[in-house]
Tab-separated table of C-alpha atoms in Angstrom:
chain	number	residue	atom	x	y	z
A	1	UNK	CA	93.333	109.039	100.511
A	2	UNK	CA	91.799	105.638	100.175
A	3	UNK	CA	88.588	104.559	101.886
A	4	UNK	CA	86.438	101.470	102.190
A	5	UNK	CA	82.703	101.185	102.720
A	6	UNK	CA	80.970	98.092	103.966
A	7	UNK	CA	77.290	99.021	103.827
A	8	UNK	CA	76.006	96.066	105.826
A	9	UNK	CA	76.743	96.208	109.548
A	10	UNK	CA	75.119	92.877	110.334
A	11	UNK	CA	73.924	90.007	108.142
A	12	UNK	CA	72.098	86.864	109.194
A	13	UNK	CA	71.956	83.823	106.948
A	14	UNK	CA	70.852	80.254	107.367
A	15	UNK	CA	73.422	77.494	107.425
A	16	UNK	CA	73.838	76.128	103.912
A	17	UNK	CA	72.625	79.327	102.254
A	18	UNK	CA	74.748	81.443	99.960
A	19	UNK	CA	76.454	84.600	101.168
A	20	UNK	CA	77.540	87.873	99.648
A	21	UNK	CA	79.203	90.618	101.657
A	22	UNK	CA	79.535	93.980	99.975
A	23	UNK	CA	82.594	96.181	99.812
A	24	UNK	CA	83.124	99.425	97.924
A	25	UNK	CA	86.424	101.240	97.843
A	26	UNK	CA	87.741	104.610	96.864
A	27	UNK	CA	91.295	104.876	95.602
A	28	UNK	CA	92.881	106.893	92.815
A	29	UNK	CA	95.034	104.159	91.334
A	30	UNK	CA	94.800	100.400	90.967
A	31	UNK	CA	93.975	99.181	94.430
A	32	UNK	CA	95.292	96.279	96.381
A	33	UNK	CA	92.223	94.698	97.982
A	34	UNK	CA	91.840	92.297	100.859
A	35	UNK	CA	89.267	90.492	102.924
A	36	UNK	CA	90.093	89.608	106.526
A	37	UNK	CA	88.020	87.661	109.046
A	38	UNK	CA	87.960	88.143	112.804
A	39	UNK	CA	86.571	85.554	115.185
A	40	UNK	CA	85.539	86.717	118.682
A	41	UNK	CA	88.519	87.522	120.860
A	42	UNK	CA	90.965	86.943	118.036
A	43	UNK	CA	93.052	88.976	115.682
A	44	UNK	CA	92.279	89.284	111.991
A	45	UNK	CA	93.161	86.562	109.503
A	46	UNK	CA	93.540	87.000	105.754
A	47	UNK	CA	90.865	85.322	103.657
A	48	UNK	CA	91.998	86.450	100.214
A	49	UNK	CA	93.669	89.277	98.306
A	50	UNK	CA	93.614	90.909	94.897
A	51	UNK	CA	96.652	92.581	93.408
A	52	UNK	CA	96.204	92.171	89.647
A	53	UNK	CA	95.231	89.653	86.985
A	54	UNK	CA	92.141	87.485	87.241
A	55	UNK	CA	89.405	89.553	88.838
A	56	UNK	CA	87.881	86.526	90.543
A	57	UNK	CA	90.094	85.429	93.402
A	58	UNK	CA	89.820	82.357	95.539
A	59	UNK	CA	90.603	82.317	99.213
A	60	UNK	CA	90.636	80.040	102.172
A	61	UNK	CA	87.584	78.347	103.679
A	62	UNK	CA	85.757	78.291	100.341
A	63	UNK	CA	85.453	82.073	99.980
A	64	UNK	CA	85.896	84.000	96.754
A	65	UNK	CA	85.722	87.658	95.804
A	66	UNK	CA	85.322	89.497	92.536
A	67	UNK	CA	87.008	92.781	91.703
A	68	UNK	CA	84.822	95.047	89.575
A	69	UNK	CA	86.660	98.198	88.644
A	70	UNK	CA	83.620	99.827	87.018
A	71	UNK	CA	81.692	99.514	90.258
A	72	UNK	CA	84.640	100.074	92.625
A	73	UNK	CA	83.564	96.903	94.387
A	74	UNK	CA	85.183	93.815	95.821
A	75	UNK	CA	82.343	91.678	97.134
A	76	UNK	CA	82.973	88.503	99.095
A	77	UNK	CA	80.960	85.379	98.344
A	78	UNK	CA	80.524	81.855	99.558
A	79	UNK	CA	78.078	79.380	97.969
A	80	UNK	CA	77.161	77.592	101.180
A	81	UNK	CA	77.932	78.913	104.652
A	82	UNK	CA	78.797	76.800	107.668
A	83	UNK	CA	78.108	77.646	111.309
A	84	UNK	CA	81.858	78.155	111.773
A	85	UNK	CA	81.750	81.098	109.344
A	86	UNK	CA	80.074	83.249	111.996
A	87	UNK	CA	82.539	86.083	112.544
A	88	UNK	CA	83.238	89.666	111.591
A	89	UNK	CA	84.512	90.333	108.079
A	90	UNK	CA	86.631	93.287	107.069
A	91	UNK	CA	87.389	94.571	103.622
A	92	UNK	CA	90.611	96.560	103.239
A	93	UNK	CA	92.380	98.581	100.566
A	94	UNK	CA	96.131	98.996	100.367
A	95	UNK	CA	98.223	101.842	99.071
A	96	UNK	CA	101.907	102.650	99.091
A	97	UNK	CA	104.613	101.624	96.734
A	98	UNK	CA	103.838	97.940	96.834
A	99	UNK	CA	100.449	97.943	98.490
A	100	UNK	CA	101.918	97.004	101.789
A	101	UNK	CA	101.699	100.159	103.777
A	102	UNK	CA	98.644	101.839	105.212
A	103	UNK	CA	95.948	99.253	104.845
A	104	UNK	CA	92.641	101.023	105.372
A	105	UNK	CA	89.909	98.817	106.763
A	106	UNK	CA	86.173	99.078	106.424
A	107	UNK	CA	83.975	99.118	109.498
A	108	UNK	CA	83.237	95.426	109.182
A	109	UNK	CA	80.195	93.199	108.654
A	110	UNK	CA	79.143	90.892	111.425
A	111	UNK	CA	77.865	87.553	110.107
A	112	UNK	CA	75.426	85.488	112.131
A	113	UNK	CA	74.530	81.950	111.048
A	114	UNK	CA	71.214	80.421	112.061
A	115	UNK	CA	70.556	76.676	111.976
B	1	UNK	CA	106.273	79.111	113.537
B	2	UNK	CA	104.969	81.268	116.312
B	3	UNK	CA	102.651	84.030	115.260
B	4	UNK	CA	102.641	87.616	116.424
B	5	UNK	CA	102.757	87.651	120.186
B	6	UNK	CA	101.217	90.472	122.195
B	7	UNK	CA	101.224	91.111	125.907
B	8	UNK	CA	99.374	91.669	128.080
B	9	UNK	CA	96.142	90.209	126.701
B	10	UNK	CA	94.117	92.241	129.145
B	11	UNK	CA	95.014	95.362	131.064
B	12	UNK	CA	92.831	97.258	133.484
B	13	UNK	CA	94.249	100.467	134.826
B	14	UNK	CA	93.177	103.739	136.324
B	15	UNK	CA	93.150	107.060	134.571
B	16	UNK	CA	96.515	108.760	134.697
B	17	UNK	CA	98.542	105.588	134.873
B	18	UNK	CA	101.156	104.617	132.315
B	19	UNK	CA	100.354	101.683	130.058
B	20	UNK	CA	102.880	99.714	128.004
B	21	UNK	CA	101.774	97.211	125.400
B	22	UNK	CA	104.284	94.832	123.907
B	23	UNK	CA	104.605	93.026	120.599
B	24	UNK	CA	106.891	90.397	119.165
B	25	UNK	CA	106.475	90.176	115.381
B	26	UNK	CA	106.978	87.096	113.271
B	27	UNK	CA	110.661	86.437	112.748
B	28	UNK	CA	111.885	87.797	109.420
B	29	UNK	CA	109.005	90.195	108.859
B	30	UNK	CA	110.128	93.688	107.975
B	31	UNK	CA	106.953	95.650	108.698
B	32	UNK	CA	105.232	96.136	112.019
B	33	UNK	CA	101.907	97.877	112.524
B	34	UNK	CA	99.942	99.036	115.551
B	35	UNK	CA	96.165	99.232	115.131
B	36	UNK	CA	93.476	100.250	117.574
B	37	UNK	CA	89.945	98.812	117.394
B	38	UNK	CA	86.885	100.392	118.980
B	39	UNK	CA	83.184	100.062	118.325
B	40	UNK	CA	82.908	103.710	117.395
B	41	UNK	CA	85.909	104.088	115.112
B	42	UNK	CA	86.612	100.547	113.915
B	43	UNK	CA	90.205	99.634	113.077
B	44	UNK	CA	92.570	102.572	113.025
B	45	UNK	CA	96.210	102.439	112.008
B	46	UNK	CA	98.248	104.195	114.664
B	47	UNK	CA	101.806	103.787	113.432
B	48	UNK	CA	103.935	101.473	111.374
B	49	UNK	CA	107.610	100.596	111.155
B	50	UNK	CA	109.776	99.324	108.341
B	51	UNK	CA	113.008	97.656	109.382
B	52	UNK	CA	112.575	99.108	112.898
B	53	UNK	CA	112.211	102.673	111.597
B	54	UNK	CA	108.908	104.508	112.133
B	55	UNK	CA	107.489	105.366	108.736
B	56	UNK	CA	104.137	106.945	109.460
B	57	UNK	CA	102.819	107.923	112.875
B	58	UNK	CA	100.054	110.185	111.604
B	59	UNK	CA	97.455	107.954	113.219
B	60	UNK	CA	98.817	108.367	116.726
B	61	UNK	CA	96.061	110.257	118.485
B	62	UNK	CA	98.176	112.636	120.542
B	63	UNK	CA	101.401	113.112	122.384
B	64	UNK	CA	100.312	110.782	125.135
B	65	UNK	CA	100.935	107.920	122.724
B	66	UNK	CA	104.416	106.777	121.738
B	67	UNK	CA	105.800	103.695	120.034
B	68	UNK	CA	109.254	102.249	119.733
B	69	UNK	CA	110.896	99.378	117.950
B	70	UNK	CA	114.385	98.967	119.415
B	71	UNK	CA	115.070	95.825	117.386
B	72	UNK	CA	113.503	93.548	114.806
B	73	UNK	CA	111.858	91.318	117.365
B	74	UNK	CA	110.236	93.760	119.763
B	75	UNK	CA	108.006	96.811	119.775
B	76	UNK	CA	106.175	98.744	122.443
B	77	UNK	CA	103.205	101.096	122.436
B	78	UNK	CA	103.077	103.361	125.455
B	79	UNK	CA	100.273	105.555	126.682
B	80	UNK	CA	101.121	108.110	129.336
B	81	UNK	CA	98.984	109.251	130.989
B	82	UNK	CA	96.120	106.979	130.095
B	83	UNK	CA	92.526	108.214	129.806
B	84	UNK	CA	89.189	106.373	129.719
B	85	UNK	CA	88.788	107.161	126.031
B	86	UNK	CA	91.902	105.089	125.341
B	87	UNK	CA	89.963	101.961	126.219
B	88	UNK	CA	90.127	99.721	123.156
B	89	UNK	CA	91.699	96.597	121.749
B	90	UNK	CA	95.178	97.289	120.450
B	91	UNK	CA	96.486	94.997	117.732
B	92	UNK	CA	99.989	94.481	116.545
B	93	UNK	CA	100.526	93.051	113.079
B	94	UNK	CA	103.591	92.203	111.042
B	95	UNK	CA	104.166	91.557	107.373
B	96	UNK	CA	106.769	90.775	104.785
B	97	UNK	CA	106.952	92.917	101.679
B	98	UNK	CA	108.760	90.412	99.504
B	99	UNK	CA	107.562	87.279	97.799
B	100	UNK	CA	104.090	88.443	96.899
B	101	UNK	CA	103.154	88.884	100.496
B	102	UNK	CA	102.466	92.614	100.187
B	103	UNK	CA	99.643	93.611	102.446
B	104	UNK	CA	99.302	90.206	104.075
B	105	UNK	CA	99.184	91.215	107.688
B	106	UNK	CA	99.568	88.689	110.455
B	107	UNK	CA	97.775	89.925	113.519
B	108	UNK	CA	98.356	89.178	117.156
B	109	UNK	CA	95.422	88.346	119.381
B	110	UNK	CA	95.286	91.874	120.698
B	111	UNK	CA	95.637	93.635	124.031
B	112	UNK	CA	92.340	94.707	125.522
B	113	UNK	CA	92.861	97.902	127.508
B	114	UNK	CA	90.345	99.241	129.977
B	115	UNK	CA	91.037	102.598	131.595
B	116	UNK	CA	88.802	103.351	134.572
């Protein structure tokens, strides 16, 4: 069974600073990997996904993530955060025939932005 | 296009009462998922449907929980009888397997359930 670990429960960064959120996964085959963001009182929204090919993927809102098979990691990065990036971020791994079924989510990392 | 629509947004009920949560997926999507989110357990997949057929309900906590999808545009999650430990935010999500959209879930805004 697949699993996802997000080791940081809460991260605080200053506006304009760079950001890296960590994600480690466990899955026996090539994973389908995702980052979702959840603003307070809202559902989750897809930031970016990795299925295959280039291991550096670009997403919305200026986010990117890099798939590193050797480290079983899929860390999320942003060079300069904005106050509107404050939210909870979830990494997820997909399984199934086409990676659609049974997305398993990590426990999330809450991001706080200070002025 | 309208997104995934869930109702009610908030539900407060007493222990032992029946609760029905509703979901309208995005038109044309062929997968529908029910997730539950709590502080203690995070996001848990309860059940998912493909073309209105339940595929995997192994995440449904117990027999008090049931889900149906009578047609492509409507699904319900029912809890009967409800217990305080069922208090959580329940999310419905839909997705489309084709066109490179595998795993791209579109979430509703959730139904926050409080069982007293």
